[in-house]
Amino acid sequence: MGEENMRKRNIKDTREEDGQSVQSDEPQTTNLQKQVGLISGICMIVGTIIGSGIFISPKSVLANVGSVGPCLTIWAACGVIATLGALCFAELGTMITKSGAEYPYLMEAFGPIPAYLFSWTSLLVTKPSSFAIICLSFAEYASAPFYPGCDPPQVVIKCLAAAAIVVITIVNSLSVKLGSYLQNFLTAAKMIIVTVIIVSGIVLLAQGKTDNFKDSFKDSKISISSLSLAFYNGLWAYDGWNQLNYITEELKDPYRNLPLSIIIGIPLVTVCYVLINISYFTVMTSTELLQSQAVAVTFGDRVLYPASWIVPLFVALSTIGSANGTCFTAGRLVYVAGREGHMLKVLSYISVKRLTPAPAIIFYGAIAIIYIIPGDIETLINYFSFAVWIFYGLTIFALIVMRFTRKELKRPIRIPIVIPVIVTLISLLLVLAPIISAPEWAYLYCVLFMLSGLIFYVLFVHFKFHWAQKITKPVTMHLQMLLEVVPAEEVTE
């Protein structure tokens, strides 16, 4: 009864604060609200994809293929793959309109164990560590102007990255709208720097700076392993193409806005990426680009001269925008896993005042801060990121499986079966490529860590030992009172 009274009292207080009528005919339930429209959806995709990747990956893609022509081809092809993958997710997202992207899709197709292993790997490794790396990239670019001629101290970078995580976590815990508006602003900011680089490149091309594009396929080193690794690095820059599926429950008219956001957002990113790479090559040869410590900063120094300081500033805004989008969406994954009983129940609770999955977002931010402490986590992420494509492939394979096993499900969007088949084969190649080209023990450790989630699943989810519940129940109760959160209400259609 106390929980119910607290819910009603706080919703009443919230309405008064927001200027809503307490006697509203449509009561606002304690649940995730549909507040993300088409423009915000496009901004979420563009803002999350265009982060630190386009300012780091060009070097890795070029290093694997060796020349300008194949490099630009790879960037365009990566955009096509991301679009095809996102279209597969559009069918899944409109067929199963639950937040959490891969998690509910794997649950519906294969049952709880693959879904649990996905949430286990994502919640504890891939997503918080990538969030940490994005914030570390932000910290490096943000602190660079204050340390001309030398690298910023690691303590400064780590403290700034931790501060960024805390601020983003607080913003997304306070309000869905605030997080969405911040994403729109940061997306606008990053489109400014993208536009500056693209326009500068077009002007230089018009002035005849085309020397680096002559014999663009000369000295190429094309092999299955080099192409696979080039795609691997390129697709890392496109990672985020599935982010909108994490917040399906908060999309207005998801049957229309989800596919439209994908069809507009990802091709827009692809065009930007290809044009940015062309701009880089107007002022840098392949050798110079490979020797550059920060490609965008080198471009700014050579083209923008006295105003070159705007490059690290806007790149910093770009990366913080990507981090915000990642936090906004990944917090929903924690929420869904908690709701299904695969994580602590309190993680699925909703703030009665703010109507956000605050415990899930705070948990996600805390894990991300832990990943900042080690000296170098980028190498670790390279090994664990191949696990992401295991689950991308498995999820899209789930789409093929459900065409035959779940024929009764309504499919507002139905894509040709050849598309998920192609994407499944590509993801299989991406998973096997680094193991074949450069086999290392680290890949085995990654697989073993993923499978270790089965131990926790058997102990705490399948058998649900009473001693574990006795420990977690008082913890849940105290956190519930501290954070003013309650279980989400069932939505009656």
Tab-separated table of C-alpha atoms in Angstrom:
chain	number	residue	atom	x	y	z
A	1	MET	CA	0.000	0.000	0.000
A	2	GLY	CA	2.839	2.385	0.870
A	3	GLU	CA	4.408	1.805	-2.537
A	4	GLU	CA	1.091	2.517	-4.301
A	5	ASN	CA	0.518	5.724	-2.306
A	6	MET	CA	4.052	6.899	-3.048
A	7	ARG	CA	3.483	6.254	-6.758
A	8	LYS	CA	0.203	8.210	-6.821
A	9	ARG	CA	1.560	11.076	-4.705
A	10	ASN	CA	4.686	11.510	-6.811
A	11	ILE	CA	2.836	11.343	-10.128
A	12	LYS	CA	0.508	14.054	-8.799
A	13	ASP	CA	3.504	16.188	-7.767
A	14	THR	CA	5.137	15.651	-11.163
A	15	ARG	CA	2.027	16.754	-13.030
A	16	GLU	CA	1.800	19.916	-10.951
A	17	GLU	CA	5.480	20.659	-11.658
A	18	ASP	CA	4.986	20.085	-15.408
A	19	GLY	CA	1.846	22.219	-15.512
A	20	GLN	CA	-0.413	19.253	-16.207
A	21	SER	CA	-3.965	19.086	-14.940
A	22	VAL	CA	-4.359	16.728	-12.018
A	23	GLN	CA	-7.856	15.948	-13.330
A	24	SER	CA	-6.525	14.837	-16.739
A	25	ASP	CA	-8.788	12.340	-18.495
A	26	GLU	CA	-5.750	10.311	-19.618
A	27	PRO	CA	-3.799	9.293	-16.529
A	28	GLN	CA	-0.043	9.094	-16.949
A	29	THR	CA	1.076	5.612	-15.920
A	30	THR	CA	4.395	4.827	-14.281
A	31	ASN	CA	5.901	3.494	-17.482
A	32	LEU	CA	8.209	4.484	-20.328
A	33	GLN	CA	6.452	7.262	-22.264
A	34	LYS	CA	6.236	7.608	-26.071
A	35	GLN	CA	8.167	10.877	-26.424
A	36	VAL	CA	10.624	10.206	-29.289
A	37	GLY	CA	9.402	11.377	-32.719
A	38	LEU	CA	10.795	11.034	-36.270
A	39	ILE	CA	13.274	13.940	-36.050
A	40	SER	CA	14.551	12.755	-32.665
A	41	GLY	CA	14.794	9.211	-34.065
A	42	ILE	CA	16.925	10.338	-37.019
A	43	CYS	CA	19.070	12.437	-34.675
A	44	MET	CA	19.458	9.430	-32.364
A	45	ILE	CA	20.774	7.282	-35.245
A	46	VAL	CA	23.007	9.986	-36.761
A	47	GLY	CA	24.145	11.218	-33.355
A	48	THR	CA	25.065	7.773	-32.062
A	49	ILE	CA	26.808	6.542	-35.225
A	50	ILE	CA	28.855	9.696	-35.900
A	51	GLY	CA	30.999	9.711	-32.790
A	52	SER	CA	34.724	9.133	-32.494
A	53	GLY	CA	34.730	6.437	-35.226
A	54	ILE	CA	35.009	8.639	-38.331
A	55	PHE	CA	37.889	10.521	-36.682
A	56	ILE	CA	39.805	7.320	-35.781
A	57	SER	CA	38.791	4.481	-38.157
A	58	PRO	CA	39.995	5.991	-41.504
A	59	LYS	CA	43.552	5.194	-40.461
A	60	SER	CA	42.730	1.536	-39.666
A	61	VAL	CA	40.701	0.991	-42.854
A	62	LEU	CA	43.469	2.488	-45.015
A	63	ALA	CA	46.156	0.450	-43.220
A	64	ASN	CA	44.351	-2.785	-44.131
A	65	VAL	CA	43.725	-2.058	-47.849
A	66	GLY	CA	46.749	0.136	-48.613
A	67	SER	CA	45.325	2.703	-51.074
A	68	VAL	CA	42.668	5.383	-51.535
A	69	GLY	CA	40.314	3.618	-54.000
A	70	PRO	CA	39.615	0.461	-51.966
A	71	CYS	CA	39.416	2.589	-48.798
A	72	LEU	CA	36.554	4.729	-50.166
A	73	THR	CA	34.847	1.617	-51.554
A	74	ILE	CA	34.991	-0.040	-48.128
A	75	TRP	CA	33.386	3.011	-46.475
A	76	ALA	CA	30.500	2.988	-48.959
A	77	ALA	CA	30.057	-0.797	-48.657
A	78	CYS	CA	29.999	-0.562	-44.853
A	79	GLY	CA	27.101	1.892	-45.164
A	80	VAL	CA	25.209	-0.586	-47.358
A	81	ILE	CA	25.804	-3.405	-44.829
A	82	ALA	CA	24.669	-1.176	-41.937
A	83	THR	CA	21.522	-0.205	-43.870
A	84	LEU	CA	20.691	-3.847	-44.692
A	85	GLY	CA	21.244	-4.829	-41.051
A	86	ALA	CA	19.075	-1.960	-39.858
A	87	LEU	CA	16.268	-2.960	-42.263
A	88	CYS	CA	16.346	-6.446	-40.737
A	89	PHE	CA	16.068	-4.825	-37.322
A	90	ALA	CA	13.187	-2.662	-38.613
A	91	GLU	CA	11.153	-5.797	-39.353
A	92	LEU	CA	12.066	-7.214	-35.941
A	93	GLY	CA	11.340	-3.905	-34.189
A	94	THR	CA	7.861	-3.517	-35.685
A	95	MET	CA	7.063	-7.216	-35.218
A	96	ILE	CA	8.187	-7.279	-31.566
A	97	THR	CA	7.613	-3.763	-30.202
A	98	LYS	CA	9.617	-4.164	-27.010
A	99	SER	CA	12.629	-2.066	-26.016
A	100	GLY	CA	16.012	-3.755	-25.738
A	101	ALA	CA	16.746	-4.563	-29.432
A	102	GLU	CA	18.537	-7.948	-29.668
A	103	TYR	CA	17.375	-9.053	-26.208
A	104	PRO	CA	13.601	-9.526	-26.836
A	105	TYR	CA	14.236	-10.811	-30.380
A	106	LEU	CA	16.577	-13.569	-29.154
A	107	MET	CA	14.099	-14.315	-26.357
A	108	GLU	CA	11.224	-14.792	-28.817
A	109	ALA	CA	13.231	-16.868	-31.323
A	110	PHE	CA	15.538	-19.012	-29.202
A	111	GLY	CA	14.363	-18.715	-25.596
A	112	PRO	CA	15.950	-17.210	-22.491
A	113	ILE	CA	19.506	-18.634	-22.606
A	114	PRO	CA	20.823	-16.824	-25.759
A	115	ALA	CA	18.977	-13.676	-24.603
A	116	TYR	CA	20.622	-13.916	-21.176
A	117	LEU	CA	24.089	-14.442	-22.692
A	118	PHE	CA	23.537	-11.370	-24.877
A	119	SER	CA	22.526	-9.222	-21.903
A	120	TRP	CA	25.391	-10.672	-19.821
A	121	THR	CA	28.004	-9.786	-22.470
A	122	SER	CA	26.471	-6.426	-23.360
A	123	LEU	CA	25.793	-5.170	-19.841
A	124	LEU	CA	29.127	-6.105	-18.315
A	125	VAL	CA	31.553	-5.728	-21.218
A	126	THR	CA	30.756	-4.390	-24.665
A	127	LYS	CA	28.424	-1.472	-23.989
A	128	PRO	CA	29.881	0.057	-20.800
A	129	SER	CA	33.438	-0.331	-22.100
A	130	SER	CA	32.575	1.260	-25.461
A	131	PHE	CA	30.804	4.046	-23.536
A	132	ALA	CA	34.026	4.506	-21.548
A	133	ILE	CA	36.187	4.588	-24.697
A	134	ILE	CA	33.929	7.173	-26.348
A	135	CYS	CA	34.184	9.355	-23.233
A	136	LEU	CA	37.973	8.883	-23.147
A	137	SER	CA	38.098	10.012	-26.796
A	138	PHE	CA	36.019	13.055	-25.823
A	139	ALA	CA	38.406	13.797	-22.949
A	140	GLU	CA	41.474	13.611	-25.212
A	141	TYR	CA	40.024	16.020	-27.781
A	142	ALA	CA	38.594	18.357	-25.122
A	143	SER	CA	41.898	18.616	-23.228
A	144	ALA	CA	44.166	18.789	-26.325
A	145	PRO	CA	43.928	22.612	-26.814
A	146	PHE	CA	45.134	23.157	-23.230
A	147	TYR	CA	48.321	21.113	-23.797
A	148	PRO	CA	49.764	22.358	-27.123
A	149	GLY	CA	52.775	20.394	-28.314
A	150	CYS	CA	52.351	17.498	-25.895
A	151	ASP	CA	49.890	14.822	-24.838
A	152	PRO	CA	47.517	15.681	-21.970
A	153	PRO	CA	48.258	13.850	-18.665
A	154	GLN	CA	46.375	10.579	-18.231
A	155	VAL	CA	44.929	11.766	-14.899
A	156	VAL	CA	43.312	14.767	-16.618
A	157	ILE	CA	41.884	12.593	-19.414
A	158	LYS	CA	40.458	10.000	-17.033
A	159	CYS	CA	38.945	12.576	-14.655
A	160	LEU	CA	37.355	14.445	-17.560
A	161	ALA	CA	36.005	11.180	-19.024
A	162	ALA	CA	34.555	10.190	-15.626
A	163	ALA	CA	32.946	13.635	-15.295
A	164	ALA	CA	31.401	13.234	-18.770
A	165	ILE	CA	29.935	9.836	-17.799
A	166	VAL	CA	28.479	11.285	-14.582
A	167	VAL	CA	26.883	14.266	-16.384
A	168	ILE	CA	25.403	12.107	-19.179
A	169	THR	CA	24.093	9.577	-16.632
A	170	ILE	CA	22.431	12.333	-14.562
A	171	VAL	CA	20.848	13.978	-17.629
A	172	ASN	CA	19.369	10.695	-18.882
A	173	SER	CA	18.191	9.736	-15.375
A	174	LEU	CA	16.366	13.040	-14.916
A	175	SER	CA	14.317	13.183	-18.096
A	176	VAL	CA	13.704	11.337	-21.362
A	177	LYS	CA	12.935	14.667	-23.045
A	178	LEU	CA	16.095	16.315	-21.647
A	179	GLY	CA	18.241	13.439	-22.927
A	180	SER	CA	16.482	13.593	-26.296
A	181	TYR	CA	16.849	17.398	-26.574
A	182	LEU	CA	20.549	17.148	-25.606
A	183	GLN	CA	20.977	14.538	-28.353
A	184	ASN	CA	19.328	16.844	-30.910
A	185	PHE	CA	21.619	19.747	-29.910
A	186	LEU	CA	24.805	17.655	-29.989
A	187	THR	CA	23.780	16.122	-33.329
A	188	ALA	CA	23.402	19.646	-34.735
A	189	ALA	CA	26.853	20.535	-33.342
A	190	LYS	CA	28.514	17.478	-34.865
A	191	MET	CA	26.835	18.105	-38.223
A	192	ILE	CA	28.516	21.527	-38.190
A	193	ILE	CA	32.027	19.998	-37.991
A	194	VAL	CA	31.070	17.327	-40.526
A	195	THR	CA	29.802	20.086	-42.855
A	196	VAL	CA	32.960	22.163	-42.317
A	197	ILE	CA	35.206	19.204	-43.249
A	198	ILE	CA	33.044	18.211	-46.264
A	199	VAL	CA	32.703	21.781	-47.645
A	200	SER	CA	36.456	22.372	-47.174
A	201	GLY	CA	37.141	19.166	-49.116
A	202	ILE	CA	34.781	20.134	-51.962
A	203	VAL	CA	36.417	23.582	-52.215
A	204	LEU	CA	39.878	21.997	-52.336
A	205	LEU	CA	38.715	19.532	-55.028
A	206	ALA	CA	37.310	22.447	-57.041
A	207	GLN	CA	40.722	24.122	-56.755
A	208	GLY	CA	42.306	21.066	-58.378
A	209	LYS	CA	43.644	19.218	-55.308
A	210	THR	CA	43.152	15.792	-56.878
A	211	ASP	CA	46.740	14.482	-56.924
A	212	ASN	CA	46.066	11.898	-54.188
A	213	PHE	CA	43.211	10.345	-56.209
A	214	LYS	CA	45.352	9.495	-59.262
A	215	ASP	CA	45.999	5.748	-59.588
A	216	SER	CA	43.816	5.333	-56.521
A	217	PHE	CA	43.951	1.503	-56.683
A	218	LYS	CA	47.744	1.378	-57.049
A	219	ASP	CA	49.655	-0.449	-54.263
A	220	SER	CA	46.427	-2.015	-52.960
A	221	LYS	CA	46.900	-5.089	-50.766
A	222	ILE	CA	43.665	-6.979	-51.247
A	223	SER	CA	43.114	-10.328	-49.547
A	224	ILE	CA	40.225	-11.965	-47.705
A	225	SER	CA	41.809	-11.286	-44.304
A	226	SER	CA	42.756	-7.646	-45.084
A	227	LEU	CA	39.305	-6.901	-46.537
A	228	SER	CA	37.604	-8.493	-43.537
A	229	LEU	CA	39.654	-6.455	-41.063
A	230	ALA	CA	39.035	-3.279	-43.102
A	231	PHE	CA	35.283	-3.940	-42.977
A	232	TYR	CA	35.613	-4.693	-39.273
A	233	ASN	CA	37.135	-1.252	-38.589
A	234	GLY	CA	34.753	0.535	-40.961
A	235	LEU	CA	31.664	-1.077	-39.434
A	236	TRP	CA	32.925	-0.118	-35.980
A	237	ALA	CA	32.522	3.524	-37.087
A	238	TYR	CA	28.948	2.672	-38.205
A	239	ASP	CA	28.128	0.907	-34.929
A	240	GLY	CA	24.904	2.322	-33.556
A	241	TRP	CA	22.763	1.543	-36.605
A	242	ASN	CA	20.493	-0.544	-34.369
A	243	GLN	CA	20.231	1.927	-31.486
A	244	LEU	CA	16.619	2.971	-32.174
A	245	ASN	CA	15.456	-0.603	-31.558
A	246	TYR	CA	16.516	-0.234	-27.914
A	247	ILE	CA	13.832	2.406	-27.329
A	248	THR	CA	10.972	1.040	-29.482
A	249	GLU	CA	8.538	1.441	-26.566
A	250	GLU	CA	9.309	5.195	-26.435
A	251	LEU	CA	8.857	5.859	-30.180
A	252	LYS	CA	5.769	7.699	-31.337
A	253	ASP	CA	4.123	5.615	-34.095
A	254	PRO	CA	6.991	3.070	-34.295
A	255	TYR	CA	5.573	1.326	-37.408
A	256	ARG	CA	6.164	4.545	-39.379
A	257	ASN	CA	9.006	6.281	-37.545
A	258	LEU	CA	11.348	3.304	-37.012
A	259	PRO	CA	11.847	2.378	-40.712
A	260	LEU	CA	11.771	6.041	-41.823
A	261	SER	CA	14.485	6.975	-39.300
A	262	ILE	CA	16.635	4.095	-40.610
A	263	ILE	CA	16.046	4.824	-44.317
A	264	ILE	CA	16.883	8.532	-43.844
A	265	GLY	CA	19.497	8.330	-41.082
A	266	ILE	CA	21.956	5.636	-42.221
A	267	PRO	CA	22.304	6.694	-45.907
A	268	LEU	CA	22.856	10.247	-44.601
A	269	VAL	CA	25.704	8.949	-42.407
A	270	THR	CA	27.134	6.935	-45.351
A	271	VAL	CA	27.261	9.995	-47.620
A	272	CYS	CA	28.901	12.022	-44.839
A	273	TYR	CA	31.527	9.328	-44.178
A	274	VAL	CA	32.532	8.955	-47.839
A	275	LEU	CA	32.741	12.745	-48.328
A	276	ILE	CA	34.750	13.176	-45.098
A	277	ASN	CA	37.274	10.569	-46.272
A	278	ILE	CA	37.507	12.295	-49.666
A	279	SER	CA	38.182	15.561	-47.815
A	280	TYR	CA	40.960	13.931	-45.774
A	281	PHE	CA	42.648	12.690	-48.975
A	282	THR	CA	42.571	16.154	-50.589
A	283	VAL	CA	45.198	17.383	-48.094
A	284	MET	CA	46.927	14.131	-47.030
A	285	THR	CA	48.585	11.332	-48.955
A	286	SER	CA	47.998	7.758	-47.801
A	287	THR	CA	51.348	7.783	-45.986
A	288	GLU	CA	50.629	11.098	-44.235
A	289	LEU	CA	47.193	9.919	-43.117
A	290	LEU	CA	48.684	6.728	-41.651
A	291	GLN	CA	51.320	8.763	-39.782
A	292	SER	CA	48.780	11.240	-38.358
A	293	GLN	CA	47.999	10.869	-34.650
A	294	ALA	CA	44.556	12.507	-35.048
A	295	VAL	CA	43.354	12.698	-38.661
A	296	ALA	CA	40.717	15.404	-38.113
A	297	VAL	CA	43.149	17.624	-36.179
A	298	THR	CA	45.790	17.268	-38.920
A	299	PHE	CA	43.139	18.214	-41.494
A	300	GLY	CA	42.158	21.268	-39.406
A	301	ASP	CA	45.780	22.390	-39.013
A	302	ARG	CA	46.340	22.267	-42.772
A	303	VAL	CA	43.052	23.745	-43.975
A	304	LEU	CA	41.569	26.000	-41.283
A	305	TYR	CA	44.844	27.592	-40.080
A	306	PRO	CA	44.114	30.121	-37.255
A	307	ALA	CA	40.655	28.636	-36.650
A	308	SER	CA	41.970	25.040	-36.403
A	309	TRP	CA	41.014	24.973	-32.686
A	310	ILE	CA	37.369	24.461	-33.699
A	311	VAL	CA	38.176	20.906	-34.861
A	312	PRO	CA	39.038	19.414	-31.428
A	313	LEU	CA	36.130	21.391	-29.900
A	314	PHE	CA	33.508	20.060	-32.310
A	315	VAL	CA	35.008	16.566	-32.352
A	316	ALA	CA	34.641	16.624	-28.563
A	317	LEU	CA	30.955	17.590	-28.982
A	318	SER	CA	30.589	14.819	-31.561
A	319	THR	CA	31.964	12.156	-29.216
A	320	ILE	CA	29.919	13.363	-26.235
A	321	GLY	CA	26.830	13.192	-28.463
A	322	SER	CA	27.661	9.595	-29.358
A	323	ALA	CA	28.178	8.791	-25.664
A	324	ASN	CA	24.815	10.379	-24.797
A	325	GLY	CA	23.005	8.350	-27.458
A	326	THR	CA	24.720	5.168	-26.268
A	327	CYS	CA	23.753	5.829	-22.637
A	328	PHE	CA	20.167	6.710	-23.588
A	329	THR	CA	19.661	3.437	-25.460
A	330	ALA	CA	21.811	0.997	-23.456
A	331	GLY	CA	20.107	2.033	-20.207
A	332	ARG	CA	16.939	0.542	-21.741
A	333	LEU	CA	18.708	-2.790	-22.281
A	334	VAL	CA	19.486	-3.004	-18.558
A	335	TYR	CA	15.839	-2.066	-17.859
A	336	VAL	CA	14.466	-4.858	-20.094
A	337	ALA	CA	16.896	-7.467	-18.679
A	338	GLY	CA	15.799	-6.536	-15.140
A	339	ARG	CA	12.133	-6.684	-16.174
A	340	GLU	CA	12.619	-10.239	-17.495
A	341	GLY	CA	14.273	-11.318	-14.219
A	342	HIS	CA	17.721	-11.735	-15.805
A	343	MET	CA	19.276	-8.973	-13.718
A	344	LEU	CA	18.479	-7.441	-10.321
A	345	LYS	CA	14.765	-6.626	-10.234
A	346	VAL	CA	15.421	-3.045	-9.095
A	347	LEU	CA	17.100	-2.377	-12.467
A	348	SER	CA	13.688	-2.676	-14.146
A	349	TYR	CA	12.077	-0.070	-11.884
A	350	ILE	CA	10.884	3.339	-13.096
A	351	SER	CA	11.355	6.673	-11.351
A	352	VAL	CA	7.935	7.811	-10.127
A	353	LYS	CA	8.840	11.484	-10.565
A	354	ARG	CA	10.840	11.397	-13.790
A	355	LEU	CA	9.382	8.290	-15.509
A	356	THR	CA	12.869	7.161	-16.592
A	357	PRO	CA	14.652	3.826	-15.951
A	358	ALA	CA	16.969	5.637	-13.514
A	359	PRO	CA	18.423	2.560	-11.695
A	360	ALA	CA	19.370	0.953	-15.031
A	361	ILE	CA	21.077	4.123	-16.304
A	362	ILE	CA	22.957	4.656	-13.014
A	363	PHE	CA	24.137	1.015	-13.051
A	364	TYR	CA	25.344	1.427	-16.646
A	365	GLY	CA	27.237	4.641	-15.809
A	366	ALA	CA	28.888	3.052	-12.745
A	367	ILE	CA	30.181	0.081	-14.778
A	368	ALA	CA	31.485	2.476	-17.459
A	369	ILE	CA	33.464	4.442	-14.846
A	370	ILE	CA	35.108	1.195	-13.681
A	371	TYR	CA	36.351	0.641	-17.249
A	372	ILE	CA	38.084	4.037	-17.234
A	373	ILE	CA	40.419	2.984	-14.410
A	374	PRO	CA	42.656	0.581	-16.452
A	375	GLY	CA	45.455	2.211	-18.400
A	376	ASP	CA	44.538	0.923	-21.859
A	377	ILE	CA	41.185	-0.690	-22.582
A	378	GLU	CA	41.093	-0.121	-26.343
A	379	THR	CA	42.946	-3.381	-27.034
A	380	LEU	CA	40.515	-5.218	-24.777
A	381	ILE	CA	37.562	-3.758	-26.689
A	382	ASN	CA	39.007	-4.868	-30.030
A	383	TYR	CA	38.795	-8.458	-28.841
A	384	PHE	CA	35.401	-8.132	-27.227
A	385	SER	CA	33.824	-6.168	-30.083
A	386	PHE	CA	33.920	-9.250	-32.286
A	387	ALA	CA	31.378	-10.663	-29.801
A	388	VAL	CA	28.990	-7.905	-30.930
A	389	TRP	CA	28.874	-9.363	-34.431
A	390	ILE	CA	28.183	-12.825	-33.006
A	391	PHE	CA	24.959	-11.434	-31.562
A	392	TYR	CA	24.161	-9.270	-34.609
A	393	GLY	CA	24.400	-12.393	-36.756
A	394	LEU	CA	22.421	-14.496	-34.277
A	395	THR	CA	19.676	-11.840	-34.050
A	396	ILE	CA	19.286	-11.521	-37.816
A	397	PHE	CA	19.324	-15.322	-38.072
A	398	ALA	CA	16.448	-15.184	-35.540
A	399	LEU	CA	14.487	-13.156	-38.112
A	400	ILE	CA	14.922	-15.987	-40.640
A	401	VAL	CA	13.938	-18.601	-38.034
A	402	MET	CA	10.791	-16.698	-36.974
A	403	ARG	CA	9.613	-16.495	-40.604
A	404	PHE	CA	8.960	-20.236	-40.221
A	405	THR	CA	8.320	-20.719	-36.482
A	406	ARG	CA	6.288	-17.567	-35.689
A	407	LYS	CA	4.150	-17.080	-38.795
A	408	GLU	CA	1.263	-15.750	-36.687
A	409	LEU	CA	3.157	-12.580	-35.672
A	410	LYS	CA	2.019	-9.370	-37.369
A	411	ARG	CA	4.733	-7.914	-39.637
A	412	PRO	CA	3.995	-4.278	-40.604
A	413	ILE	CA	7.352	-4.293	-42.429
A	414	ARG	CA	8.370	-7.403	-44.366
A	415	ILE	CA	11.742	-7.361	-46.112
A	416	PRO	CA	12.880	-9.908	-48.764
A	417	ILE	CA	14.333	-13.027	-47.092
A	418	VAL	CA	17.559	-12.631	-49.105
A	419	ILE	CA	18.539	-9.538	-47.056
A	420	PRO	CA	18.764	-11.289	-43.648
A	421	VAL	CA	20.530	-14.253	-45.312
A	422	ILE	CA	23.209	-11.913	-46.761
A	423	VAL	CA	23.686	-10.058	-43.445
A	424	THR	CA	23.920	-13.340	-41.498
A	425	LEU	CA	26.661	-14.598	-43.839
A	426	ILE	CA	28.524	-11.251	-43.580
A	427	SER	CA	28.396	-11.330	-39.775
A	428	LEU	CA	29.688	-14.923	-39.803
A	429	LEU	CA	32.611	-13.779	-41.958
A	430	LEU	CA	33.301	-10.827	-39.650
A	431	VAL	CA	33.415	-13.108	-36.609
A	432	LEU	CA	35.716	-15.671	-38.239
A	433	ALA	CA	38.002	-13.184	-40.057
A	434	PRO	CA	40.056	-11.933	-37.068
A	435	ILE	CA	40.405	-15.491	-35.724
A	436	ILE	CA	41.633	-16.822	-39.098
A	437	SER	CA	43.882	-13.849	-39.990
A	438	ALA	CA	45.431	-13.353	-36.526
A	439	PRO	CA	44.498	-16.179	-34.136
A	440	GLU	CA	45.076	-15.219	-30.500
A	441	TRP	CA	44.162	-16.610	-27.090
A	442	ALA	CA	42.196	-13.442	-26.345
A	443	TYR	CA	39.371	-14.552	-28.661
A	444	LEU	CA	39.081	-17.812	-26.734
A	445	TYR	CA	39.002	-15.883	-23.444
A	446	CYS	CA	36.212	-13.725	-24.869
A	447	VAL	CA	34.105	-16.763	-25.789
A	448	LEU	CA	34.760	-18.341	-22.368
A	449	PHE	CA	33.643	-15.147	-20.608
A	450	MET	CA	30.436	-15.111	-22.660
A	451	LEU	CA	29.727	-18.752	-21.795
A	452	SER	CA	30.494	-18.131	-18.102
A	453	GLY	CA	27.179	-16.276	-17.997
A	454	LEU	CA	25.550	-19.724	-18.092
A	455	ILE	CA	26.743	-20.351	-14.521
A	456	PHE	CA	24.893	-17.276	-13.246
A	457	TYR	CA	21.860	-18.132	-15.366
A	458	VAL	CA	21.576	-21.620	-13.868
A	459	LEU	CA	22.124	-20.446	-10.274
A	460	PHE	CA	20.087	-17.235	-10.144
A	461	VAL	CA	17.573	-17.364	-13.016
A	462	HIS	CA	16.739	-21.017	-13.620
A	463	PHE	CA	16.852	-22.414	-10.066
A	464	LYS	CA	16.303	-19.053	-8.277
A	465	PHE	CA	18.039	-20.028	-5.047
A	466	HIS	CA	16.260	-18.604	-1.977
A	467	TRP	CA	19.462	-17.407	-0.295
A	468	ALA	CA	20.135	-15.094	-3.260
A	469	GLN	CA	16.633	-13.618	-2.983
A	470	LYS	CA	17.081	-13.086	0.776
A	471	ILE	CA	20.173	-10.996	0.069
A	472	THR	CA	18.740	-8.990	-2.835
A	473	LYS	CA	15.295	-8.256	-1.312
A	474	PRO	CA	16.475	-5.782	1.391
A	475	VAL	CA	18.937	-4.226	-1.083
A	476	THR	CA	16.098	-3.715	-3.583
A	477	MET	CA	13.841	-2.226	-0.898
A	478	HIS	CA	16.439	0.315	0.287
A	479	LEU	CA	17.396	1.310	-3.259
A	480	GLN	CA	13.718	1.687	-4.095
A	481	MET	CA	13.231	4.162	-1.251
A	482	LEU	CA	16.502	5.986	-1.964
A	483	LEU	CA	15.849	6.454	-5.704
A	484	GLU	CA	12.037	6.714	-5.446
A	485	VAL	CA	11.430	4.023	-8.034
A	486	VAL	CA	8.632	1.476	-8.475
A	487	PRO	CA	7.949	-1.485	-10.822
A	488	ALA	CA	6.590	-0.445	-14.206
A	489	GLU	CA	2.823	-0.774	-14.529
A	490	GLU	CA	1.332	-3.135	-17.092
A	491	VAL	CA	-0.033	-1.190	-20.066
A	492	THR	CA	-3.632	-2.141	-20.834
A	493	GLU	CA	-4.461	-1.917	-24.522
